[in-house]
Coordinates of C-alpha atoms and ligand atoms in Angstrom, one line a residue:
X1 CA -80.5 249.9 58.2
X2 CA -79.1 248.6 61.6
X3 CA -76.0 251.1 62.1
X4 CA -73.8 248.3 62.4
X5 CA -75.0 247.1 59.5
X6 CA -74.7 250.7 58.3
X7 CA -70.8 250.8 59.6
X8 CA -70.1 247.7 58.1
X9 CA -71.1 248.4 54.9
X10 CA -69.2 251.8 54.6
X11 CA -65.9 249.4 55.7
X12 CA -66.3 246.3 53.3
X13 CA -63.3 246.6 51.6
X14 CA -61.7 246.5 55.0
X15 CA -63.4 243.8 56.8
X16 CA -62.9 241.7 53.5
X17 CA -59.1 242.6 54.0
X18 CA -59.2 241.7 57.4
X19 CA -60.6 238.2 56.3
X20 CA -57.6 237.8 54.0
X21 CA -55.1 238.7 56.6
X22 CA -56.8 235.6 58.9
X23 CA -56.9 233.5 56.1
X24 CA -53.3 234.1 55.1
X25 CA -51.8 234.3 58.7
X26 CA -53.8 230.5 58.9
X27 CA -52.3 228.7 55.4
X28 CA -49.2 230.0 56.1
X29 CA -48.5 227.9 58.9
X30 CA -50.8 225.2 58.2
X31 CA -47.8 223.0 57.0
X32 CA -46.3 223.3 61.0
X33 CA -49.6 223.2 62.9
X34 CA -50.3 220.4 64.7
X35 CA -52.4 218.3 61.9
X36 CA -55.1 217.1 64.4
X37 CA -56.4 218.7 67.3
X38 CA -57.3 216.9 70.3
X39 CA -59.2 218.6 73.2
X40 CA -62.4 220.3 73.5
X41 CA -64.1 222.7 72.2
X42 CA -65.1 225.9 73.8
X43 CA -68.9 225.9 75.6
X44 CA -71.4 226.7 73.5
X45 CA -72.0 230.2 74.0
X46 CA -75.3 232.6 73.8
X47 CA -77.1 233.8 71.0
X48 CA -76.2 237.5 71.0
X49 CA -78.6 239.8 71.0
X50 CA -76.6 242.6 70.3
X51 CA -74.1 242.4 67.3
X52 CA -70.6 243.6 67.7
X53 CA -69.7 244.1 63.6
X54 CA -68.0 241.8 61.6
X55 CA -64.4 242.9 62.9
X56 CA -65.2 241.8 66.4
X57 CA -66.9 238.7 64.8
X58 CA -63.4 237.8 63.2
X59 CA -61.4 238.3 66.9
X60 CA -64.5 236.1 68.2
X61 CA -63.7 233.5 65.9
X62 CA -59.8 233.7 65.9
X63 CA -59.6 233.6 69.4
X64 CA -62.0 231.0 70.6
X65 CA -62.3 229.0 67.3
X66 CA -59.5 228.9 64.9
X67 CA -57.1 227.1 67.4
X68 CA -59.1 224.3 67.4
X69 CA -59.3 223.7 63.3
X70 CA -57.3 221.0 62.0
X71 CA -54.7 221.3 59.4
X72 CA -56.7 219.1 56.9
X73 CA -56.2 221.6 54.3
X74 CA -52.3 220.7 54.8
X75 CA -49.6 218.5 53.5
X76 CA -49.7 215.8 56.2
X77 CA -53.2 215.0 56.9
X78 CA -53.5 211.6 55.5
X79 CA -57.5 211.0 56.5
X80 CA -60.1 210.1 54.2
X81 CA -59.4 211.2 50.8
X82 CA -59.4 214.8 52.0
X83 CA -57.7 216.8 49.3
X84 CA -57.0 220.4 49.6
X85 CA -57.7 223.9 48.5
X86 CA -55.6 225.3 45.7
X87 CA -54.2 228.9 45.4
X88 CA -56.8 229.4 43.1
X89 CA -59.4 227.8 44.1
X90 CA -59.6 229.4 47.3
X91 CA -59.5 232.7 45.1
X92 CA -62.6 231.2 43.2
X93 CA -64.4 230.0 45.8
X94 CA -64.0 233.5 47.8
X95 CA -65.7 235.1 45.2
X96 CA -68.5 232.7 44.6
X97 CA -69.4 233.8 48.6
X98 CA -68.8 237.9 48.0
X99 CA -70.7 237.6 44.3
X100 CA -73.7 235.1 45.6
X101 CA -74.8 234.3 42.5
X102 CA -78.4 232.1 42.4
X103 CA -77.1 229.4 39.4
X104 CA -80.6 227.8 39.7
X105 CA -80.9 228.8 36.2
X106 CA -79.7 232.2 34.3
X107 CA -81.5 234.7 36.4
X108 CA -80.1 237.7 34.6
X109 CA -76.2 236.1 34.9
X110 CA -73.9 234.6 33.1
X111 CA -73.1 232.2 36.0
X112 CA -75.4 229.4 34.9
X113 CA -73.0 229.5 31.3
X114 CA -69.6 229.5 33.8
X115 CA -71.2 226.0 35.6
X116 CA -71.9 224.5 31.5
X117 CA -68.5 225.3 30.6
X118 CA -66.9 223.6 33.8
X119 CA -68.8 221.0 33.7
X120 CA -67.5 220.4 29.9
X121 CA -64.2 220.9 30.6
X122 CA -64.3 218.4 33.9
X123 CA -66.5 215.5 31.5
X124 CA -62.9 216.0 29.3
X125 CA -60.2 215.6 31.7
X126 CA -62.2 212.4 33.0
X127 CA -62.2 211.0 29.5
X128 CA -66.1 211.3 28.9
X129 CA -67.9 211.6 25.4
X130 CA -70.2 214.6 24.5
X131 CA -73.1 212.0 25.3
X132 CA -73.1 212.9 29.3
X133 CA -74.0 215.6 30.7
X134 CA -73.7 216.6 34.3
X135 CA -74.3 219.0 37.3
X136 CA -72.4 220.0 39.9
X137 CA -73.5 219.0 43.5
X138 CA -72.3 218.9 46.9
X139 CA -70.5 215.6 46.8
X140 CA -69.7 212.3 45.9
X141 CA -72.6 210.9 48.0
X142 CA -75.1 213.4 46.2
X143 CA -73.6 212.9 42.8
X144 CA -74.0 208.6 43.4
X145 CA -77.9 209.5 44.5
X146 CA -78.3 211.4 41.6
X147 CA -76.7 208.6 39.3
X148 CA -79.0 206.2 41.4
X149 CA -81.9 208.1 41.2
X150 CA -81.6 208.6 37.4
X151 CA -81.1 204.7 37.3
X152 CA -84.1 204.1 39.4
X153 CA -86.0 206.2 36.8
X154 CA -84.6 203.9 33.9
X155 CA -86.3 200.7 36.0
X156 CA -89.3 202.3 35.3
X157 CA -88.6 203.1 32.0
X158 CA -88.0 199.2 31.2
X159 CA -91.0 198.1 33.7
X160 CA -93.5 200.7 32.3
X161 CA -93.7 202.8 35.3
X162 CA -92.9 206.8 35.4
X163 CA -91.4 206.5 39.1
X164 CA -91.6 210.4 39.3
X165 CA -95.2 210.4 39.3
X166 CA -95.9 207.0 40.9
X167 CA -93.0 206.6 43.4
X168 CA -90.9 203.7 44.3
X169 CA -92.7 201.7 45.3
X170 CA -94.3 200.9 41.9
X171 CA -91.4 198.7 41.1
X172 CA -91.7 196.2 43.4
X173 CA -88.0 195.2 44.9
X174 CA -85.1 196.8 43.2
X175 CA -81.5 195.2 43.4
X176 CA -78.4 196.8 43.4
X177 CA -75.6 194.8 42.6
X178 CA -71.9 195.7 43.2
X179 CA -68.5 194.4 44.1
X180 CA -66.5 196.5 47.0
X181 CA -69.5 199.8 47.0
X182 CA -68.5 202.9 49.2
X183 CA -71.1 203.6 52.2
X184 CA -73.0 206.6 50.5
X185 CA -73.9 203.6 48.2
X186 CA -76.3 202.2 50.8
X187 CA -77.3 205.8 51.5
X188 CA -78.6 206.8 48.5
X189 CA -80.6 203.6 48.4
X190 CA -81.7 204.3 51.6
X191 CA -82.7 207.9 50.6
X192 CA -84.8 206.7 47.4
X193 CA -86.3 204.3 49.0
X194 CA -84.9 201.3 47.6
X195 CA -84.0 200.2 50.6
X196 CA -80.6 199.5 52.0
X197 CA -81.1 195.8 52.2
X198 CA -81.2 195.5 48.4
X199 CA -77.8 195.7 48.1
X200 CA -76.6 192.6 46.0
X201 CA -72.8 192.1 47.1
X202 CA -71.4 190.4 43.8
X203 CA -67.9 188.1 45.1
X204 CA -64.5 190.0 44.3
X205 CA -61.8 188.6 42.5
X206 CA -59.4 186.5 44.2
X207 CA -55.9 187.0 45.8
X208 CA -56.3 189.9 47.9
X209 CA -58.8 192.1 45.2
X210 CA -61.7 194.4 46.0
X211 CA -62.7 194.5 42.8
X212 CA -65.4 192.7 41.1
X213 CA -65.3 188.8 39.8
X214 CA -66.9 190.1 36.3
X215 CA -67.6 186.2 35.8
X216 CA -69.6 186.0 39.1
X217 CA -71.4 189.3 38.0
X218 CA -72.5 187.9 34.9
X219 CA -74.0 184.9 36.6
X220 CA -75.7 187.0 38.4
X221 CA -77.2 189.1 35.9
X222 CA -78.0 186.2 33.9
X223 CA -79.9 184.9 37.1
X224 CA -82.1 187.6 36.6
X225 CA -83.9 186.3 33.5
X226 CA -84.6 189.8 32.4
X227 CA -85.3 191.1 34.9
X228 CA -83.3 195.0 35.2
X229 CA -81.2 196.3 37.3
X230 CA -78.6 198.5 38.8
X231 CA -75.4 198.0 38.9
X232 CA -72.5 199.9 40.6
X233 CA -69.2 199.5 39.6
X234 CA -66.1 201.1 42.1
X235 CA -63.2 202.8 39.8
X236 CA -61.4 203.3 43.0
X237 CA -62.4 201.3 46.5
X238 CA -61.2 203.4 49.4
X239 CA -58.9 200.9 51.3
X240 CA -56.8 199.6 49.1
X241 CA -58.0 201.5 45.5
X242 CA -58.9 198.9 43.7
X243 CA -61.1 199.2 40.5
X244 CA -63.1 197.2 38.2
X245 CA -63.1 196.6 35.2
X246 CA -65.6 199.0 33.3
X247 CA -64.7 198.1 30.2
X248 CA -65.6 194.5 30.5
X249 CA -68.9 195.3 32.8
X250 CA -70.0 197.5 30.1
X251 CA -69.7 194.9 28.0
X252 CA -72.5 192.9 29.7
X253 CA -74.8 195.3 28.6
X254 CA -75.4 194.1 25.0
X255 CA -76.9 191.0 27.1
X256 CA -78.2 191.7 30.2
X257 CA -80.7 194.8 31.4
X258 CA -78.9 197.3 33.8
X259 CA -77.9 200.9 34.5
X260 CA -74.2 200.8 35.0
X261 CA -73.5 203.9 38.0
X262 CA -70.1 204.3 37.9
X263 CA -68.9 205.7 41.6
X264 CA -65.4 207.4 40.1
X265 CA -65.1 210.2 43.2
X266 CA -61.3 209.9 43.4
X267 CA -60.3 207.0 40.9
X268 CA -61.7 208.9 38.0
X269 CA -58.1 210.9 38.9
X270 CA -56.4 208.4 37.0
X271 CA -57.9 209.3 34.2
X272 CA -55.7 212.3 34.1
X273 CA -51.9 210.3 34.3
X274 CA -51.1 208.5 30.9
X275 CA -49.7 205.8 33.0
X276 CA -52.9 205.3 34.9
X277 CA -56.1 206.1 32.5
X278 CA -56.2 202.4 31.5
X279 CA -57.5 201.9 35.3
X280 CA -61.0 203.8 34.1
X281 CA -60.7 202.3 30.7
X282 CA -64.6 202.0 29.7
X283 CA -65.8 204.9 32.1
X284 CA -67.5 206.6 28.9
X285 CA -69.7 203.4 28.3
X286 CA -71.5 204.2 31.9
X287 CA -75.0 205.4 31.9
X288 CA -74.3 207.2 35.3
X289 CA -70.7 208.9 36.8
X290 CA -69.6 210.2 40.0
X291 CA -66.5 211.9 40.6
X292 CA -66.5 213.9 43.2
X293 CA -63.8 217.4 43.2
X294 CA -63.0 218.4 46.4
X295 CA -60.8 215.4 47.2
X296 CA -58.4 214.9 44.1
X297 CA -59.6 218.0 42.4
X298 CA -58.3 220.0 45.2
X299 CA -61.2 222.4 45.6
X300 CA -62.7 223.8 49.0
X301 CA -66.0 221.9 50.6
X302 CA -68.6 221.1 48.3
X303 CA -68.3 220.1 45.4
X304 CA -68.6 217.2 43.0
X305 CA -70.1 216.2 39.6
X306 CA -72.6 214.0 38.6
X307 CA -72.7 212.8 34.9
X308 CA -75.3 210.8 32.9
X309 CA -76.2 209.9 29.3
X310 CA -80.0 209.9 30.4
X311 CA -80.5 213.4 30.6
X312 CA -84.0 213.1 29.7
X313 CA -84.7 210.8 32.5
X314 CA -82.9 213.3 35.1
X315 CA -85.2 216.0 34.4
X316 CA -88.4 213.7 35.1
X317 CA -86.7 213.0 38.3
X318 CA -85.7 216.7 39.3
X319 CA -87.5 218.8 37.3
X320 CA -89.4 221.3 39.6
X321 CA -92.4 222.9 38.0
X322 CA -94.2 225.4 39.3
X323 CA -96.4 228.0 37.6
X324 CA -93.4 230.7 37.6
X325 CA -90.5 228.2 37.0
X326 CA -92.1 226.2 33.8
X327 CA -91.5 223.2 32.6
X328 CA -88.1 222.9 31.2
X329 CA -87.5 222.5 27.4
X330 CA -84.0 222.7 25.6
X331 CA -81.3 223.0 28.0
X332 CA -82.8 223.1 31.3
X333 CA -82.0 225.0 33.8
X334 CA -79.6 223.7 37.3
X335 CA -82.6 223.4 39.4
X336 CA -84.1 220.7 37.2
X337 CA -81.2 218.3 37.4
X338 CA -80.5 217.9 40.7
X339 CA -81.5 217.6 44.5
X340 CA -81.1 221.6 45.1
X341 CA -83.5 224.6 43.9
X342 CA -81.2 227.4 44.7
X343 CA -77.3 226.6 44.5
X344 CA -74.3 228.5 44.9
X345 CA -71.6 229.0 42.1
X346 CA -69.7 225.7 43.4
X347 CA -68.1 225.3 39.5
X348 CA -66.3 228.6 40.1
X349 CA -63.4 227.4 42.5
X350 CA -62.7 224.2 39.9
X351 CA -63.3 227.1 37.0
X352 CA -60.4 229.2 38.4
X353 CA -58.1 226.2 39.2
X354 CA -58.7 224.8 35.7
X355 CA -57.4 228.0 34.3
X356 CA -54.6 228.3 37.1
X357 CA -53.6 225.4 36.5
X358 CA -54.9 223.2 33.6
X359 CA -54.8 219.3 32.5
X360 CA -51.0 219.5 33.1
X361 CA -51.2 221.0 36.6
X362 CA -53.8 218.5 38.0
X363 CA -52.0 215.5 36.5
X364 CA -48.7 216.4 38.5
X365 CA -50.6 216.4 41.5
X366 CA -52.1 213.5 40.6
X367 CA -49.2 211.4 39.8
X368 CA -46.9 213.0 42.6
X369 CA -49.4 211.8 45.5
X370 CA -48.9 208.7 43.6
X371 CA -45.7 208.4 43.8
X372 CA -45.3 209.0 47.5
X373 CA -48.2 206.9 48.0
X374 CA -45.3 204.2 47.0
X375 CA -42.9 205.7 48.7
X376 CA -44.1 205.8 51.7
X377 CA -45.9 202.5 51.1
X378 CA -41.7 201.0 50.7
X379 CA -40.9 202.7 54.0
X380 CA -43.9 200.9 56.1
X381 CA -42.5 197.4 54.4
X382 CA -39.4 198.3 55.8
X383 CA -40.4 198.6 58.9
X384 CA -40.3 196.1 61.6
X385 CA -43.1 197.3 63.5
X386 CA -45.8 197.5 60.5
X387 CA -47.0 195.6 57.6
X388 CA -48.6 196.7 54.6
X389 CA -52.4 194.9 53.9
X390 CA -52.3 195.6 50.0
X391 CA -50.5 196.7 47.7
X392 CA -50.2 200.5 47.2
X393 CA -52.6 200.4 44.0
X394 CA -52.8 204.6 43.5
X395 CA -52.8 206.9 46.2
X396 CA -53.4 205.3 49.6
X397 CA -51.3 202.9 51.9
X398 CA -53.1 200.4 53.7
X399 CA -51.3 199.0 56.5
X400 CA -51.2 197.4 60.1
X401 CA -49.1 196.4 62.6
X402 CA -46.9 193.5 62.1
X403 CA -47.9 191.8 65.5
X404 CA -51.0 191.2 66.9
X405 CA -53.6 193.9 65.3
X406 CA -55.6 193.8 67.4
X407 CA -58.3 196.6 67.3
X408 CA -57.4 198.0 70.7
X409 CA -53.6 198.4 69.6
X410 CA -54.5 199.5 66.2
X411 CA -56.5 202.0 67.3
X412 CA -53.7 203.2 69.9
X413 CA -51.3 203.9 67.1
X414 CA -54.0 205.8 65.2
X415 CA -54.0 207.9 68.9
X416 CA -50.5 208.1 69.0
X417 CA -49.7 209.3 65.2
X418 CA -52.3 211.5 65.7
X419 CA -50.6 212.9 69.2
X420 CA -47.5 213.3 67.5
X421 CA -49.2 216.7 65.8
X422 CA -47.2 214.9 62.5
X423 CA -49.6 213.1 60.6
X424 CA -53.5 211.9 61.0
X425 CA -54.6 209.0 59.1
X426 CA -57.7 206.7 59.6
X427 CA -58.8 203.4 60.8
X428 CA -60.7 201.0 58.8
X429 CA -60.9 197.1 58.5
X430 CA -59.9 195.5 55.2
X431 CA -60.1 191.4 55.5
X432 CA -61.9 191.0 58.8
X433 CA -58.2 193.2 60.0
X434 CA -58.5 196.3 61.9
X435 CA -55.3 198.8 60.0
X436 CA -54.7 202.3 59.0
X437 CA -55.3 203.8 55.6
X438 CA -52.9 206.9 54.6
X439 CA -54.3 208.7 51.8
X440 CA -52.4 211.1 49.2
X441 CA -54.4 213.4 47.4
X442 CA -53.2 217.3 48.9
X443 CA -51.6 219.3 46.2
X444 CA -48.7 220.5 48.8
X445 CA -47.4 216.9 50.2
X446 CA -44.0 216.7 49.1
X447 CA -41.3 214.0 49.6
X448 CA -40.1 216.0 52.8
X449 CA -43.5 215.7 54.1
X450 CA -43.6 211.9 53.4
X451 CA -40.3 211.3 55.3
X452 CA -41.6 212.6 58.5
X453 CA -44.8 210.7 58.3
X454 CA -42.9 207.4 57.7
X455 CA -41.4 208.8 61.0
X456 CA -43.9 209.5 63.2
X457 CA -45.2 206.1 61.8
X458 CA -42.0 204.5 63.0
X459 CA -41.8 206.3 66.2
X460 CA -45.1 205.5 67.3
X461 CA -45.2 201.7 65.9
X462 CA -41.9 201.4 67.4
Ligands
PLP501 C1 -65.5 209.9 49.5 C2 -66.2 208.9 48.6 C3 -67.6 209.0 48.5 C4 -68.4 210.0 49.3 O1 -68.0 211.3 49.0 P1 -68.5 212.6 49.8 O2 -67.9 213.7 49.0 O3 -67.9 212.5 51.2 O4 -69.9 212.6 49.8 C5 -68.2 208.1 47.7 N1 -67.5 207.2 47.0 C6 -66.2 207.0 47.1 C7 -65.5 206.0 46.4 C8 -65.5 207.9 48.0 O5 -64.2 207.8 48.1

């Protein structure tokens, strides 16, 4: 063994004490640091020939790279829909990297059981029947092009046609119909080469709505004359978090041929509020879901789930045979369900904040990001400087100034809350007008934390 292999080994408890120490020192003041760094990064430096240990790796990194991380895993970072990392998650997701376990199937370890019984208790808190079944992945994009691909399989199913073996391109043009779809939507079509250009846009309700005209769906489906499809409906649009209405598109099926995909990645949340769940009313009838878990769940980077009814379909899209893998019969293994052959233990971080925390634990965050969602949504209105673009729905605020949004000045305000070290949100356009989106979904933002953003908002709009 390389003696500083060697040295390091004999001092593993250490070094991974040394870790914690960095990791604590960082969370600690992540709720003070400035939220976004500007600047630039250090020069790229050389491959080193020589290793120092992993104690001089950790100075490396604390001095040259840690001052330039954001503080997205904090309370004020408003990008995206970026979540956090619980207490225990973190915990869970350290020991997925020190325990490596290969959940590709059992292997001689239990881990493969710890993913089943996740993924049960997740297809629960999102309201879903003992009919889907699902996988982790890496995230929501993965989880809608395993949903798509699984759908894509059904075409073939309907036409005749094992895609698996023959490929896409056996079923002629396929069309993707959808109302307000996120951007990995387009991806994964692009990916399984149905082509981005199929995308179907389906008009939107009116009065200020991302979500789907049913009525104009419906026409379209009936346009079809039999011929299947896919459709994808949006529990949760990210501007303005709008959903449609799944129980009433689900409905369509007893008349018209489609898969319904369900892209849930942070809507499906709502599921977990009393007051909310009737926004993913009919999320059980999909034949695909996607949620993904390290926004709203509040898990580290990467993770999501993919669901499906059509497990039988998703193992002729994924299986992977080989002469020492086998074909898979019963339950099948991980590395038959989805893009990956060897995966990491990602269930374990949602595992430990599951039991940390439960159903009850995850709804408060839920519903308290909602609730300053609102409140900070009341503040904006109240200001002279800014107007809101929607109405705060669920969890984000989507909002612009009051005169002249131009792009230019929008996206100077974007620099300038960002400067401020207070807050970081992110531009969009939403009705042809550039604006801002704020997005709750960190377990840690409080009403404190909401106050000062609604300040540095007002400061910098000002
Ligand atoms: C974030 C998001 C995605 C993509 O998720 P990733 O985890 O970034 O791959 C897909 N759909 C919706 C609605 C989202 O909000």
């Amino acid at each position: 063994m390389h003696p500083t292999l060697a040295d390091d080994l004999s001092r593993l408890p250490e070094i991974l004490q040394s870790a914690r120490d960095v990791a604590a020192r960082e969370v600690a003041g992540i709720g003070e640091r400035p939220v976004a760094v500007a600047g630039p990064a250090p020069d790229a430096a050389r491959l080193p020939e020589h290793g120092a240990g992993a104690d001089a790796a950790l100075a490396s990194f604390t001095e040259r790279w840690a001052p330039g991380f954001s503080g997205s895993a904090g309370p004020r970072y408003l990008g995206f829909v970026t979540g956090g990392a619980t207490p225990a998650s973190v915990a869970g997701d350290w020991l997925t990297s020190a325990l490596d376990q290969n959940v590709s199937g059992a292997g001689g370890s239990w881990a493969q059981e710890l993913e089943r019984e996740t993924v049960a208790w997740l297809r629960e808190l999102f309201g879903l029947g003992e009919e889907h079944s699902g996988a982790f992945v890496t995230g929501a994009t993965a989880s809608n092009t395993v949903g798509l691909a699984i759908g894509r399989e059904w075409l073939g199913e309907r036409l005749g046609v094992d895609v698996f073996r023959a490929g896409a391109a056996a079923l002629g043009p396929v069309d993707v119909l959808s109302g307000s779809p996120h951007s990995s939507v387009t991806k994964a079509m692009s990916v399984l080469g149905i082509g981005r250009d199929r995308l179907r846009p389906v008009p939107l309700l009116p009065g200020n709505r991302e979500a789907v005209d049913v009525a104009a769906l419906e026409a379209a489906l009936a346009e079809r004359e039999g011929r299947p499809a896919i459709v994808v409906a949006n529990a949760g649009t990210v501007n303005t978090v709008d959903f449609d209405d799944l129980r009433a598109i689900a409905a369509l099926k007893e008349r018209y041929a489609f898969w319904l995909h369900v892209d849930a990645a942070f809507g499906g949340f709502a599921a977990l509020s009393p007051d909310l769940a009737g926004l993913v009313d009919g999320l059980d009838a999909a034949d695909s879901v996607c949620v993904d878990l390290h926004k709203w769940l509040n898990v580290p980077y990467d993770a999501a789930v993919q669901f499906t009814r059509r497990r039988d379909l998703q193992v002729k899209v994924f299986h992977n045979a080989s002469p020492y893998l086998g074909l898979p019969d019963g339950e099948p293994d991980f590395l038959h369900l989805t893009p990956e052959n060897s995966r990491r233990l990602r269930a374990l971080p949602a595992w430990f904040s599951l039991v940390a925390y439960g159903r009850a634990g995850h709804r408060e965050i839920v519903e308290r990001n909602v609730a300053l969602a609102r409140r900070l949504g009341a503040g904006i209105e109240a200001l002279p400087g800014l107007r809101l673009l929607a109405p705060v729905r669920l969890n984000v605020v989507c909002f612009t100034l009051a005169e002249d949004p131009s792009p230019e000045r929008v996206a100077a305000l974007a620099r300038a809350v960002e400067a401020s070290g207070e807050a970081y949100v992110t531009p969009t356009v939403y009705g042809e007008v550039p604006g801002l989106r704020a997005a709750f979904s960190n377990w840690r933002t409080t009403g404190a934390d909401t106050e000062r953003v609604l300040a540095a908002l007002a400061k910098a709009s000002g």
